[in-house]
PDB file of N, CA, C and O in Angstrom:
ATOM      1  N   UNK Y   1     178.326 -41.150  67.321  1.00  0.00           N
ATOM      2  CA  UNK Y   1     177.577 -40.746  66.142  1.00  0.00           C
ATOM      3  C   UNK Y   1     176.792 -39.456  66.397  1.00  0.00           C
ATOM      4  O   UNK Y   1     176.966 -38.511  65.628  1.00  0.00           O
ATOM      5  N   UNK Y   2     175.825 -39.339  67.566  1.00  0.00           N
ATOM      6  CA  UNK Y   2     175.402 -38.318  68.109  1.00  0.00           C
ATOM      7  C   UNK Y   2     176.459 -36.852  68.050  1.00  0.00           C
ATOM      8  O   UNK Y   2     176.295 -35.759  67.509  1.00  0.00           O
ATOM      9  N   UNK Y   3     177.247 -37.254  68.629  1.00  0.00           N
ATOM     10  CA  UNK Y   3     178.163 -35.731  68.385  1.00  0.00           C
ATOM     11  C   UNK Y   3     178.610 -35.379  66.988  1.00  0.00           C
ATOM     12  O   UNK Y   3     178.465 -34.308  66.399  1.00  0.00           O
ATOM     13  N   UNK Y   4     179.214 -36.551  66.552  1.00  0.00           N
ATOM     14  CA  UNK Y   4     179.490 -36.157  64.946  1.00  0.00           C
ATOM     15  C   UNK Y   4     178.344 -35.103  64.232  1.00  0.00           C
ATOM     16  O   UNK Y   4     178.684 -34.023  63.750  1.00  0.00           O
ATOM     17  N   UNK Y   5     176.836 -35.626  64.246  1.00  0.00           N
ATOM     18  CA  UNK Y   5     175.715 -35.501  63.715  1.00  0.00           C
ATOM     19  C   UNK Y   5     175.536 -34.026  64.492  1.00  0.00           C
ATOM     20  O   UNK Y   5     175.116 -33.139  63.749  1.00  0.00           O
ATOM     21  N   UNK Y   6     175.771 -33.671  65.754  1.00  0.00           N
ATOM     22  CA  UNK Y   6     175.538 -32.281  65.973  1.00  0.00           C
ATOM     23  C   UNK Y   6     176.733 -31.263  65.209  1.00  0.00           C
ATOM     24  O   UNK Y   6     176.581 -30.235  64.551  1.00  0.00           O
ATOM     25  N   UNK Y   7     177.759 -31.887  65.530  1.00  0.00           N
ATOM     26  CA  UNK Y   7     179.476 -30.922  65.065  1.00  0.00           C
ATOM     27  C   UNK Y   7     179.018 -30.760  63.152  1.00  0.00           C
ATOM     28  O   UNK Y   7     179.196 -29.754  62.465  1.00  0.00           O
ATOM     29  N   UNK Y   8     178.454 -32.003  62.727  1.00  0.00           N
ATOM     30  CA  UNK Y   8     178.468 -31.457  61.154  1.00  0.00           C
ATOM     31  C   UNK Y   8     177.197 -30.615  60.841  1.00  0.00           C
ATOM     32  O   UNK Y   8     176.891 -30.258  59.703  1.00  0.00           O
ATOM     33  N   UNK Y   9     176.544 -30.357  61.879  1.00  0.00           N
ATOM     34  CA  UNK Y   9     175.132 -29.720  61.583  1.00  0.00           C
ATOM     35  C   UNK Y   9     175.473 -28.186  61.704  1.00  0.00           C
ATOM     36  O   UNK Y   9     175.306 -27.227  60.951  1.00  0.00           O
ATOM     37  N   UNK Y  10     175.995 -28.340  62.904  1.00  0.00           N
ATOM     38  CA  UNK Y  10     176.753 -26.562  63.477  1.00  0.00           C
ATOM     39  C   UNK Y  10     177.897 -25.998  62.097  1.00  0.00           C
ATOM     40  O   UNK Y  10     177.962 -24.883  61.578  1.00  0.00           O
ATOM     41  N   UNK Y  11     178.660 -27.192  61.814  1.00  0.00           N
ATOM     42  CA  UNK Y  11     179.163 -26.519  60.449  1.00  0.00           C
ATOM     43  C   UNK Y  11     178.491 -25.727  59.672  1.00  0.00           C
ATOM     44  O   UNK Y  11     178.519 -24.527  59.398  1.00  0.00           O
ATOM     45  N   UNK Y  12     177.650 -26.985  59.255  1.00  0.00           N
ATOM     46  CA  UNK Y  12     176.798 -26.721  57.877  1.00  0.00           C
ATOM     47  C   UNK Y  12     175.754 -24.922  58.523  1.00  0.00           C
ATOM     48  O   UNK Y  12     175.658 -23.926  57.805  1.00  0.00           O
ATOM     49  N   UNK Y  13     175.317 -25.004  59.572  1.00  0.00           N
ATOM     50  CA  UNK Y  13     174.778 -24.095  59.846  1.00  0.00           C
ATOM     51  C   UNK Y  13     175.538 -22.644  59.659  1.00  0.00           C
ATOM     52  O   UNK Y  13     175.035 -21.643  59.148  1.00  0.00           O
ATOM     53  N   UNK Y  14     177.185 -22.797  60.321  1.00  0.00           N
ATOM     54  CA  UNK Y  14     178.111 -21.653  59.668  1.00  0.00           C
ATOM     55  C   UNK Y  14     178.051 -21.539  58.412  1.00  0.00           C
ATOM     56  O   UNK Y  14     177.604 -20.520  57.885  1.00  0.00           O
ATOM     57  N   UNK Y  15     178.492 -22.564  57.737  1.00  0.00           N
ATOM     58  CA  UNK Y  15     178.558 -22.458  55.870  1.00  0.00           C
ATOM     59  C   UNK Y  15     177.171 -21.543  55.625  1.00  0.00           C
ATOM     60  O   UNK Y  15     177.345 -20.347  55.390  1.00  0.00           O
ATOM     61  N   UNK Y  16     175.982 -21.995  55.665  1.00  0.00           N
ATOM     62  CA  UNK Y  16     174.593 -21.233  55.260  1.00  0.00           C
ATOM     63  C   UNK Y  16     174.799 -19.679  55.681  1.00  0.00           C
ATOM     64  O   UNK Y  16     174.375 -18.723  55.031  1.00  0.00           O
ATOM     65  N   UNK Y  17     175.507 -19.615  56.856  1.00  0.00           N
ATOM     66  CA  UNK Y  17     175.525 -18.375  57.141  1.00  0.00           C
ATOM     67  C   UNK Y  17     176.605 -17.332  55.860  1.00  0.00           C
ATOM     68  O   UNK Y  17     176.388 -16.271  55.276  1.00  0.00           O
ATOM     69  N   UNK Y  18     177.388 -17.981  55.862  1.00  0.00           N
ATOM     70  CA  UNK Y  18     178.623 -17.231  55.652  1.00  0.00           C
ATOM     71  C   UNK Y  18     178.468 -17.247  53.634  1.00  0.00           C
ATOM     72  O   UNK Y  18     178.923 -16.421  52.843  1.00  0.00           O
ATOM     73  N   UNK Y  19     177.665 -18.506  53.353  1.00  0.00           N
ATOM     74  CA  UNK Y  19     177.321 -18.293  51.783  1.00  0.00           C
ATOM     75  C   UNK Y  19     176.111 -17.494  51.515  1.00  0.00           C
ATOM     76  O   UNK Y  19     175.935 -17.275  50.316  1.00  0.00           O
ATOM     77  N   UNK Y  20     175.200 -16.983  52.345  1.00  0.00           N
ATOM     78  CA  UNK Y  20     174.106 -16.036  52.239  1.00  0.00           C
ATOM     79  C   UNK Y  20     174.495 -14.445  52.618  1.00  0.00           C
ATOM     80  O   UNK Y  20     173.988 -13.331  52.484  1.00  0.00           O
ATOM     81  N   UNK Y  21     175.579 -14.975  53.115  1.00  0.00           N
ATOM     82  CA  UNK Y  21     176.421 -13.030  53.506  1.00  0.00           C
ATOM     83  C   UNK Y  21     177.246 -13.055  52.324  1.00  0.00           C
ATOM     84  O   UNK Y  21     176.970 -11.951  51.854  1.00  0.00           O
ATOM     85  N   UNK Y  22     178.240 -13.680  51.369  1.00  0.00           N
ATOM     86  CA  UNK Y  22     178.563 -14.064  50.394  1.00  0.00           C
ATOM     87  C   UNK Y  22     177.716 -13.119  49.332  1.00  0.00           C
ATOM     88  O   UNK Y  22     177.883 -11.916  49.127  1.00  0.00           O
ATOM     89  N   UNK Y  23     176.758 -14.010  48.718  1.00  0.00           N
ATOM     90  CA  UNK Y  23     175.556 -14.210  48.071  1.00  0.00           C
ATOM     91  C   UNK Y  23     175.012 -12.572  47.759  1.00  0.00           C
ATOM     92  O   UNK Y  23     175.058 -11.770  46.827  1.00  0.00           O
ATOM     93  N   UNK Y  24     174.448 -12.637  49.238  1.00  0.00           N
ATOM     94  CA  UNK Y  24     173.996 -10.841  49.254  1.00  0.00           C
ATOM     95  C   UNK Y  24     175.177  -9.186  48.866  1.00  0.00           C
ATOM     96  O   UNK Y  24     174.846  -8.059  48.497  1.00  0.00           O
ATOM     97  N   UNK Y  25     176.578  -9.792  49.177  1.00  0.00           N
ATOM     98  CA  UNK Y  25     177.148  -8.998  49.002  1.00  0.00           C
ATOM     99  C   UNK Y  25     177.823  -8.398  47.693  1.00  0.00           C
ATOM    100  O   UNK Y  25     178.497  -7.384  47.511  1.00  0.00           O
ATOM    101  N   UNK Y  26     177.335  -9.522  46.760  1.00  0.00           N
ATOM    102  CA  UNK Y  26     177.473  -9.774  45.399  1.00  0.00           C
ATOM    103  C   UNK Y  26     176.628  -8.437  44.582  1.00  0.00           C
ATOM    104  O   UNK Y  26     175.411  -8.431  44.772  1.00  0.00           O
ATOM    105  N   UNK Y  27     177.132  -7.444  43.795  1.00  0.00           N
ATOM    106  CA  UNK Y  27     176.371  -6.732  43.208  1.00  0.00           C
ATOM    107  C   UNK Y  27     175.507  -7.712  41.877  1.00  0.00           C
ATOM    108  O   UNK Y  27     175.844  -8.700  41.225  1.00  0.00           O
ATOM    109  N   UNK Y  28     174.447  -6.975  41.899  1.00  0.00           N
ATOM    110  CA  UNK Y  28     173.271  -7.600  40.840  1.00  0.00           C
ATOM    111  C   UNK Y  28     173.695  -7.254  39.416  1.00  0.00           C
ATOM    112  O   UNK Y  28     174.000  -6.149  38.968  1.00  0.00           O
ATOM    113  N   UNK Y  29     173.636  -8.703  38.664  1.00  0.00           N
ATOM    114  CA  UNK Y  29     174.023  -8.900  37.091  1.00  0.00           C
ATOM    115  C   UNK Y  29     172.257  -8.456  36.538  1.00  0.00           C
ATOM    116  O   UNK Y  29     171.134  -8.870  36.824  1.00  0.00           O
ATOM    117  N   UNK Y  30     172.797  -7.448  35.660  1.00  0.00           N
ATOM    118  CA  UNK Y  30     171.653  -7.491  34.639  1.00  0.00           C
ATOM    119  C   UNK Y  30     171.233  -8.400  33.864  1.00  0.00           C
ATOM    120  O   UNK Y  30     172.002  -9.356  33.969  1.00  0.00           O
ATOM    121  N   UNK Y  31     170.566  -8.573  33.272  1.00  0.00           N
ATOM    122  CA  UNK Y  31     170.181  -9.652  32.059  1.00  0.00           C
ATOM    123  C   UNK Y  31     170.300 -11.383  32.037  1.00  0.00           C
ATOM    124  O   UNK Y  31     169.868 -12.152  31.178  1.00  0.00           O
ATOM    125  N   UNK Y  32     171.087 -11.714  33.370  1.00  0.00           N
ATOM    126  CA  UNK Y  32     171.750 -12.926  33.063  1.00  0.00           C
ATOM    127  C   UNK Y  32     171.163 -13.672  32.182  1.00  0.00           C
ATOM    128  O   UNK Y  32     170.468 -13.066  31.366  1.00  0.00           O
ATOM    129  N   UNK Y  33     171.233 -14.903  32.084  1.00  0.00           N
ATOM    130  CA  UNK Y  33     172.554 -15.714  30.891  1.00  0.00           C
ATOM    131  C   UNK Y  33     171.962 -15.401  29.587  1.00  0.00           C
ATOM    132  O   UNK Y  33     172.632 -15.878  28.671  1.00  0.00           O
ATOM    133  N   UNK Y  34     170.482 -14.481  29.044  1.00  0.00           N
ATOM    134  CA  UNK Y  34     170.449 -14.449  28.074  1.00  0.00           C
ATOM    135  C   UNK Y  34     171.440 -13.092  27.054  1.00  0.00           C
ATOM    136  O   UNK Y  34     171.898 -12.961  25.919  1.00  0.00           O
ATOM    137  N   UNK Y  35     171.346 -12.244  28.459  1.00  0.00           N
ATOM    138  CA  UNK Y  35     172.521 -10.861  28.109  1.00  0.00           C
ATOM    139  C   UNK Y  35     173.987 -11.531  27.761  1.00  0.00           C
ATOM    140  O   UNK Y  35     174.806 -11.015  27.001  1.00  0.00           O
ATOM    141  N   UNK Y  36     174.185 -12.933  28.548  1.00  0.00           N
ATOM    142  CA  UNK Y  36     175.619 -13.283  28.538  1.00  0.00           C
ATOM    143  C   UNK Y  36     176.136 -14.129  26.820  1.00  0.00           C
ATOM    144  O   UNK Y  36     177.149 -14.114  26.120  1.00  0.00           O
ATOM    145  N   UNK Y  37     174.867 -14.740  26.754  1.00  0.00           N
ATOM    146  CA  UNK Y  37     174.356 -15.572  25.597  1.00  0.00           C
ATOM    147  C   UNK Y  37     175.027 -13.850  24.532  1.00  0.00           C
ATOM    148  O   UNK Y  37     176.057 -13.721  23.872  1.00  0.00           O
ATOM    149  N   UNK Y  38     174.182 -13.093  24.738  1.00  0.00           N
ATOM    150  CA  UNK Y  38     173.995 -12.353  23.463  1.00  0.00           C
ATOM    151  C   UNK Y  38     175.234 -11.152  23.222  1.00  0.00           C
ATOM    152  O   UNK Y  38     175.136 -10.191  22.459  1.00  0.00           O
ATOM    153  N   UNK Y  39     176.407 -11.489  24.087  1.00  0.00           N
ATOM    154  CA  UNK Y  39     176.909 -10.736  24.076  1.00  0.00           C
ATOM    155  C   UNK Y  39     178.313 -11.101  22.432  1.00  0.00           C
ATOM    156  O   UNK Y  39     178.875 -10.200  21.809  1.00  0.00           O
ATOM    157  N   UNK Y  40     178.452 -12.287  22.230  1.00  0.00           N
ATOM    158  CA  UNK Y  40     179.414 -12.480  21.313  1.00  0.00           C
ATOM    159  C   UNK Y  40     180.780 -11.895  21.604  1.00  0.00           C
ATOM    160  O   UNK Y  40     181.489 -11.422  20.715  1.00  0.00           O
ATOM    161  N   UNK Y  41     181.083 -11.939  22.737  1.00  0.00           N
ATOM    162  CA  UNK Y  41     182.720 -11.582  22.792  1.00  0.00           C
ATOM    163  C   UNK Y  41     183.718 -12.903  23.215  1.00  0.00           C
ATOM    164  O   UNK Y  41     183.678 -13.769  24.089  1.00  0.00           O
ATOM    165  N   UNK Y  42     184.725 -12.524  21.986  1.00  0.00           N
ATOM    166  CA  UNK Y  42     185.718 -13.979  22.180  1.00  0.00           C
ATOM    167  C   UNK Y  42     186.656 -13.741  23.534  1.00  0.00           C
ATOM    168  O   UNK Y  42     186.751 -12.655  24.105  1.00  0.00           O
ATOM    169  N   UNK Y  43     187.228 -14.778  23.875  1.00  0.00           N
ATOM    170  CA  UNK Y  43     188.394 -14.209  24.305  1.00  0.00           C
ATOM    171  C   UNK Y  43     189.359 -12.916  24.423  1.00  0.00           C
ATOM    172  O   UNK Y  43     189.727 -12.202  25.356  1.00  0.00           O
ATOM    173  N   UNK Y  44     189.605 -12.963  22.942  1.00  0.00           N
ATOM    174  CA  UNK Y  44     190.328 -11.847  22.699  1.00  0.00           C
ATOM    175  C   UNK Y  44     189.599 -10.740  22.992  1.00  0.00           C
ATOM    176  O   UNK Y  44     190.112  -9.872  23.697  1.00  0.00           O
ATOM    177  N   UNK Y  45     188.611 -10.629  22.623  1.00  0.00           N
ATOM    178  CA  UNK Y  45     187.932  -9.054  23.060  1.00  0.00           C
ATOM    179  C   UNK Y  45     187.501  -9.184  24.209  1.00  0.00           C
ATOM    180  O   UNK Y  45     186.791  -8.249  24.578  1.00  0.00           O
ATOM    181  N   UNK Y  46     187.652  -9.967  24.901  1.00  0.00           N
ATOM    182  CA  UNK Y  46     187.422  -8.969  26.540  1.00  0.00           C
ATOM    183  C   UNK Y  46     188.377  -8.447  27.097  1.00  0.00           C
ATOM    184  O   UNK Y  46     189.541  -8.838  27.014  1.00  0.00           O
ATOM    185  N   UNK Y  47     187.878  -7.271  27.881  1.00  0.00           N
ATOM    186  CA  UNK Y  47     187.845  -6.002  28.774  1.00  0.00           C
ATOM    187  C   UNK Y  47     189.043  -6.511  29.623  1.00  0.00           C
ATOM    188  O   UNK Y  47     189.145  -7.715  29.857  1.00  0.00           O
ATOM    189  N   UNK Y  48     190.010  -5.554  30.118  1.00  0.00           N
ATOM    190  CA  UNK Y  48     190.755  -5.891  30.937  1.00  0.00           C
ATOM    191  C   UNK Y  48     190.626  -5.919  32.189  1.00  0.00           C
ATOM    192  O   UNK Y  48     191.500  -6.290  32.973  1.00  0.00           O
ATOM    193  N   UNK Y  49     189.373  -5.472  32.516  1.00  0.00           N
ATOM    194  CA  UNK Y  49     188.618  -6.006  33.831  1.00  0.00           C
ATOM    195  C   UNK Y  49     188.035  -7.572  33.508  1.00  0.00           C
ATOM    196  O   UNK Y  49     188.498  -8.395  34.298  1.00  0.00           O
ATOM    197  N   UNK Y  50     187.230  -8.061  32.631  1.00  0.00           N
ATOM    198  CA  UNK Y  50     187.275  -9.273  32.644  1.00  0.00           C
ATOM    199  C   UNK Y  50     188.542 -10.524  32.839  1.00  0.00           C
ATOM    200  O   UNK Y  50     188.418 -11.714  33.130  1.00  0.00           O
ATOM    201  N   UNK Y  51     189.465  -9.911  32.620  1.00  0.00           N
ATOM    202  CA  UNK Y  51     190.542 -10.558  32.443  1.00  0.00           C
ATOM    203  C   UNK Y  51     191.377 -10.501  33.659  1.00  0.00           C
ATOM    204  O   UNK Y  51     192.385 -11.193  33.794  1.00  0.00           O
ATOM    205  N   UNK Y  52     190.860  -9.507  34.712  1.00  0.00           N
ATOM    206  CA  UNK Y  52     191.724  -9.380  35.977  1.00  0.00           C
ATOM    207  C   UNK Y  52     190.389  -9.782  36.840  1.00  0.00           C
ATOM    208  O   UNK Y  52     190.652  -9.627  38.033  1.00  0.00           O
ATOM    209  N   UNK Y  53     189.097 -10.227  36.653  1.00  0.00           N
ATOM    210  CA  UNK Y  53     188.140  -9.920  37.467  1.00  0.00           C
ATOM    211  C   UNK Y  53     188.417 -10.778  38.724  1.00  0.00           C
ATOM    212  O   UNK Y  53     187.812 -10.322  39.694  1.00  0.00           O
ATOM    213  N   UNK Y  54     189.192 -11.953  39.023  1.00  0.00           N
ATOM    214  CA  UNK Y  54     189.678 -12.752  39.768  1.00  0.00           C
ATOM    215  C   UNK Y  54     190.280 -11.910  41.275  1.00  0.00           C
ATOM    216  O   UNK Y  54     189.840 -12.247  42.374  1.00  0.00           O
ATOM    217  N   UNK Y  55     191.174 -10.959  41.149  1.00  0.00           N
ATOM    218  CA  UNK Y  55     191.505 -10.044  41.692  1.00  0.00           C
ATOM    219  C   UNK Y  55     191.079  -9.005  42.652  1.00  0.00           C
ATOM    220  O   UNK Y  55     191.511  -8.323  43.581  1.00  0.00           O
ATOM    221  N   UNK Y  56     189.991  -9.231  41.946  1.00  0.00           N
ATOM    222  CA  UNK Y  56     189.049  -7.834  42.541  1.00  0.00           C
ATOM    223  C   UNK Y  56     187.803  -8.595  43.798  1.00  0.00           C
ATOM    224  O   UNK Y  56     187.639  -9.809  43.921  1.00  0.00           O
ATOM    225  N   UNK Y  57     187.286  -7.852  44.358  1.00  0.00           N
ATOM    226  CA  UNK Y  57     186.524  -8.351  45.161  1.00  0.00           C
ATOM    227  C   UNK Y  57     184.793  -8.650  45.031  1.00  0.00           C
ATOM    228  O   UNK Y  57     183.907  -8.945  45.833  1.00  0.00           O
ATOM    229  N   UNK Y  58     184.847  -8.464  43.953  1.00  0.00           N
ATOM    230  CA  UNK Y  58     183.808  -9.317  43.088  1.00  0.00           C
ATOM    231  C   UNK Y  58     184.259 -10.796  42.786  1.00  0.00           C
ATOM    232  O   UNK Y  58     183.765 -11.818  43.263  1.00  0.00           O
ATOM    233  N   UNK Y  59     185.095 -10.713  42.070  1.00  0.00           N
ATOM    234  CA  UNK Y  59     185.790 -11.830  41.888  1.00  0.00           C
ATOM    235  C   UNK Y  59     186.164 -12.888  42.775  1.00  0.00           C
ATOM    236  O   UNK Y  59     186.258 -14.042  42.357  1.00  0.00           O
ATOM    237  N   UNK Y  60     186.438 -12.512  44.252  1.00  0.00           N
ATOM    238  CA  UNK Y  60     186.952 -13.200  45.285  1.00  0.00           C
ATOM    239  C   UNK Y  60     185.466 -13.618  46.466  1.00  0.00           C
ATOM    240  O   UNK Y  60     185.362 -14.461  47.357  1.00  0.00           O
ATOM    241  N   UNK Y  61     184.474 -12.545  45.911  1.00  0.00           N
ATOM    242  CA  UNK Y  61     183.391 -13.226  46.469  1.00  0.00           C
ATOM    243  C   UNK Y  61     182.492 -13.964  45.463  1.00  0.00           C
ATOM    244  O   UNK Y  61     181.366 -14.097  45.944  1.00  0.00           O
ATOM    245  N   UNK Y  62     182.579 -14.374  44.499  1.00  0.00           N
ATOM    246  CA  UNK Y  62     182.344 -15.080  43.485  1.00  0.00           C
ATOM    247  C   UNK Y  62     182.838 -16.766  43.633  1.00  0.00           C
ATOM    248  O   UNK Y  62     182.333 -17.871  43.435  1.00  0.00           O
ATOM    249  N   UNK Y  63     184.358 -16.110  44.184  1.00  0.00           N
ATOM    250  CA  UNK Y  63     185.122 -17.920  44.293  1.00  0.00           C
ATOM    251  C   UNK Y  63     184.104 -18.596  45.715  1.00  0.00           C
ATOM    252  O   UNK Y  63     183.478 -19.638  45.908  1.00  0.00           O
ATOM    253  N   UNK Y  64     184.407 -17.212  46.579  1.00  0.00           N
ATOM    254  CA  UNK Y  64     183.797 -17.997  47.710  1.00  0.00           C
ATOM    255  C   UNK Y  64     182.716 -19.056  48.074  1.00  0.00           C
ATOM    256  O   UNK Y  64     182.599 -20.072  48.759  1.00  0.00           O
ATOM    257  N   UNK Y  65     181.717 -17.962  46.925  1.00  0.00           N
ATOM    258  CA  UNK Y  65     180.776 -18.549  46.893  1.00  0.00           C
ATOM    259  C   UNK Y  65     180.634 -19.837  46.020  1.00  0.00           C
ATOM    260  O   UNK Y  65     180.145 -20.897  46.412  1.00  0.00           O
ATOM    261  N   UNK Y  66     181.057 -19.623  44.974  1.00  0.00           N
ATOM    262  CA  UNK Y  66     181.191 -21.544  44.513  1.00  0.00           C
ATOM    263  C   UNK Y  66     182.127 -22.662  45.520  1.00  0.00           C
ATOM    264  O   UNK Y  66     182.174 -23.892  45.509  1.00  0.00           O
ATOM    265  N   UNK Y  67     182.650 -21.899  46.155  1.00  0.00           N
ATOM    266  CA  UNK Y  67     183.515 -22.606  47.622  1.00  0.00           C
ATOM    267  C   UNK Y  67     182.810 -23.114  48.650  1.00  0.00           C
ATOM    268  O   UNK Y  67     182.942 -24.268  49.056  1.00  0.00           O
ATOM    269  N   UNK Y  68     182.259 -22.522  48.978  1.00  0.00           N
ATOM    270  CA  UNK Y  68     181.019 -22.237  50.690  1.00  0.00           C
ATOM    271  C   UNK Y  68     179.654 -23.296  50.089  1.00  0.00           C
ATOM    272  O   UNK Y  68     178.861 -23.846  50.853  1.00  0.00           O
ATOM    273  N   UNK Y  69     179.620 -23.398  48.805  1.00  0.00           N
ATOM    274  CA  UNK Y  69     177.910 -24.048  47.524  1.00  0.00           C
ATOM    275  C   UNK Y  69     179.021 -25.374  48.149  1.00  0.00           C
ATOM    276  O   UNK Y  69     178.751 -25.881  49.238  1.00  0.00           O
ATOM    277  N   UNK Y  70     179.899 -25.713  47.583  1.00  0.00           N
ATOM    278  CA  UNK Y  70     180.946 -27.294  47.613  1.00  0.00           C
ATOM    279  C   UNK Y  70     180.533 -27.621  49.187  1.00  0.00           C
ATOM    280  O   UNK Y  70     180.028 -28.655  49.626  1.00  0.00           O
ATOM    281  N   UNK Y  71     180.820 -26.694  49.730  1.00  0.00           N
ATOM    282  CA  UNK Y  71     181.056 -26.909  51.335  1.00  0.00           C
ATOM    283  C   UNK Y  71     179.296 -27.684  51.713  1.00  0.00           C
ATOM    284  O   UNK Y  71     178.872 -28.718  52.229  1.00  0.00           O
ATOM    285  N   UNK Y  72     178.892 -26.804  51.270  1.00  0.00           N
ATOM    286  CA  UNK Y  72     177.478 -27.056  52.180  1.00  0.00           C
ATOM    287  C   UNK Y  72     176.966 -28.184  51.212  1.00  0.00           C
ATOM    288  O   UNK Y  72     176.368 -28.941  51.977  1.00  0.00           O
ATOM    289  N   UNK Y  73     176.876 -28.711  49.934  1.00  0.00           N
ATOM    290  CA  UNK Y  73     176.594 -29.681  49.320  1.00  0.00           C
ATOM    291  C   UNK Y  73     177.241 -31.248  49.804  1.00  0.00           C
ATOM    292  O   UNK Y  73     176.737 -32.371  49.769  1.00  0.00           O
ATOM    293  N   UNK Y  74     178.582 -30.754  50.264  1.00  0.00           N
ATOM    294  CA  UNK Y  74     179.061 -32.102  50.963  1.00  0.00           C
ATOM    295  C   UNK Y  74     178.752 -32.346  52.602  1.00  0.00           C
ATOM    296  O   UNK Y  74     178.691 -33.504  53.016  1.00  0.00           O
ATOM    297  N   UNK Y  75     178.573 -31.283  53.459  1.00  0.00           N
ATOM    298  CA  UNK Y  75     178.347 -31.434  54.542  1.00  0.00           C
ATOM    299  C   UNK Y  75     176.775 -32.114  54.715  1.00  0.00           C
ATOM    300  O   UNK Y  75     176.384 -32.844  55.625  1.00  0.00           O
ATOM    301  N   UNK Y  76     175.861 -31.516  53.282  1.00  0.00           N
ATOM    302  CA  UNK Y  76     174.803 -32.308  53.762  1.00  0.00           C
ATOM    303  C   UNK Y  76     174.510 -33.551  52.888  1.00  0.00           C
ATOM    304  O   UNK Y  76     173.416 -34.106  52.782  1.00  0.00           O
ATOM    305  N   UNK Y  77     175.376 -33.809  52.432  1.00  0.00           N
ATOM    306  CA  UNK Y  77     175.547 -35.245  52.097  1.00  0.00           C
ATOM    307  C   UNK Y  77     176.180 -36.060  53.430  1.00  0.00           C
ATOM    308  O   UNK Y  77     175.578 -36.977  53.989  1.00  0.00           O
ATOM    309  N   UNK Y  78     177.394 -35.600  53.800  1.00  0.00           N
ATOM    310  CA  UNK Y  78     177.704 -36.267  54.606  1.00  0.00           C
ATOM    311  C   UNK Y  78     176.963 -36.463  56.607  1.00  0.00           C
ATOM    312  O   UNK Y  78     177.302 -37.207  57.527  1.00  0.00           O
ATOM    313  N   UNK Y  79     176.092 -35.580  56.509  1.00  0.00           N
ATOM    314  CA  UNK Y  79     174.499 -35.665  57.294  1.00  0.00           C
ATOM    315  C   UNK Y  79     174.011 -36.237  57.075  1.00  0.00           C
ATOM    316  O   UNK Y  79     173.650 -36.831  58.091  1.00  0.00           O
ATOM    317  N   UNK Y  80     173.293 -36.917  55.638  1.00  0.00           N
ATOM    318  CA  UNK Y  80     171.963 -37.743  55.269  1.00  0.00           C
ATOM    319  C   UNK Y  80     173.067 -39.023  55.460  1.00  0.00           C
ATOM    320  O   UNK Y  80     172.815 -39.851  56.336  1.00  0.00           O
ATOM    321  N   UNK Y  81     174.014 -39.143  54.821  1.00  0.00           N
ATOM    322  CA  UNK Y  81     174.778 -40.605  55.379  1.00  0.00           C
ATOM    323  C   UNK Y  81     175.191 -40.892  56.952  1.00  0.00           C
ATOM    324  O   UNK Y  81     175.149 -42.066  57.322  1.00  0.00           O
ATOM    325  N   UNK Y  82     175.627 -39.771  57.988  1.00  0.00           N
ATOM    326  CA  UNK Y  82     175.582 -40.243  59.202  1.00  0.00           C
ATOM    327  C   UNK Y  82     173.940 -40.208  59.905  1.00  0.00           C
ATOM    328  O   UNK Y  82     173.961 -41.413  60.154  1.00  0.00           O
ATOM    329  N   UNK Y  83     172.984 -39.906  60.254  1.00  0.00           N
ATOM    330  CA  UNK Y  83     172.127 -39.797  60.356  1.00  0.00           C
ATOM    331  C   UNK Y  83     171.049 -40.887  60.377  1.00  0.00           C
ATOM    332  O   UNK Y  83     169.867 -40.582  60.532  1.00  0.00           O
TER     333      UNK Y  83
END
């Protein structure tokens, strides 16, 4: 149990690392969600950068980061249960 409890700690300690380098590397949204709220564009009218933003490396540090958030939400769940 002891080793488990160190090996998932050292994880979780990479994940923090690697979602705060993530995080920071992210350029800054103006206005959020009330700019996003007020913007009124359907589907159809978005930008063909919205529509490729997946692609791009905004986009791919965007996934990460809702990736690396999963990661570290279950690792420290699965800490408070071995522990």
């Amino acid at each position: 149990m002891d080793i488990l409890y160190i090996v998932l700690t050292v994880v979780l300690i990479l994940a923090c690392i690697c979602m705060i380098t993530a995080i920071l590397l992210q350029k800054k949204r103006d206005g959020g969600f009330s700019a996003s709220a007020m913007t009124g564009q359907s589907n159809e009218e978005k930008s063909h950068f919205d529509k490729t933003k997946s692609r791009t490396f905004e986009g791919k540090l965007e996934r990460w980061t809702k990736i690396l958030a999963t990661v570290f939400m279950l690792l420290s769940l699965a800490i408070s249960l071995v522990a």
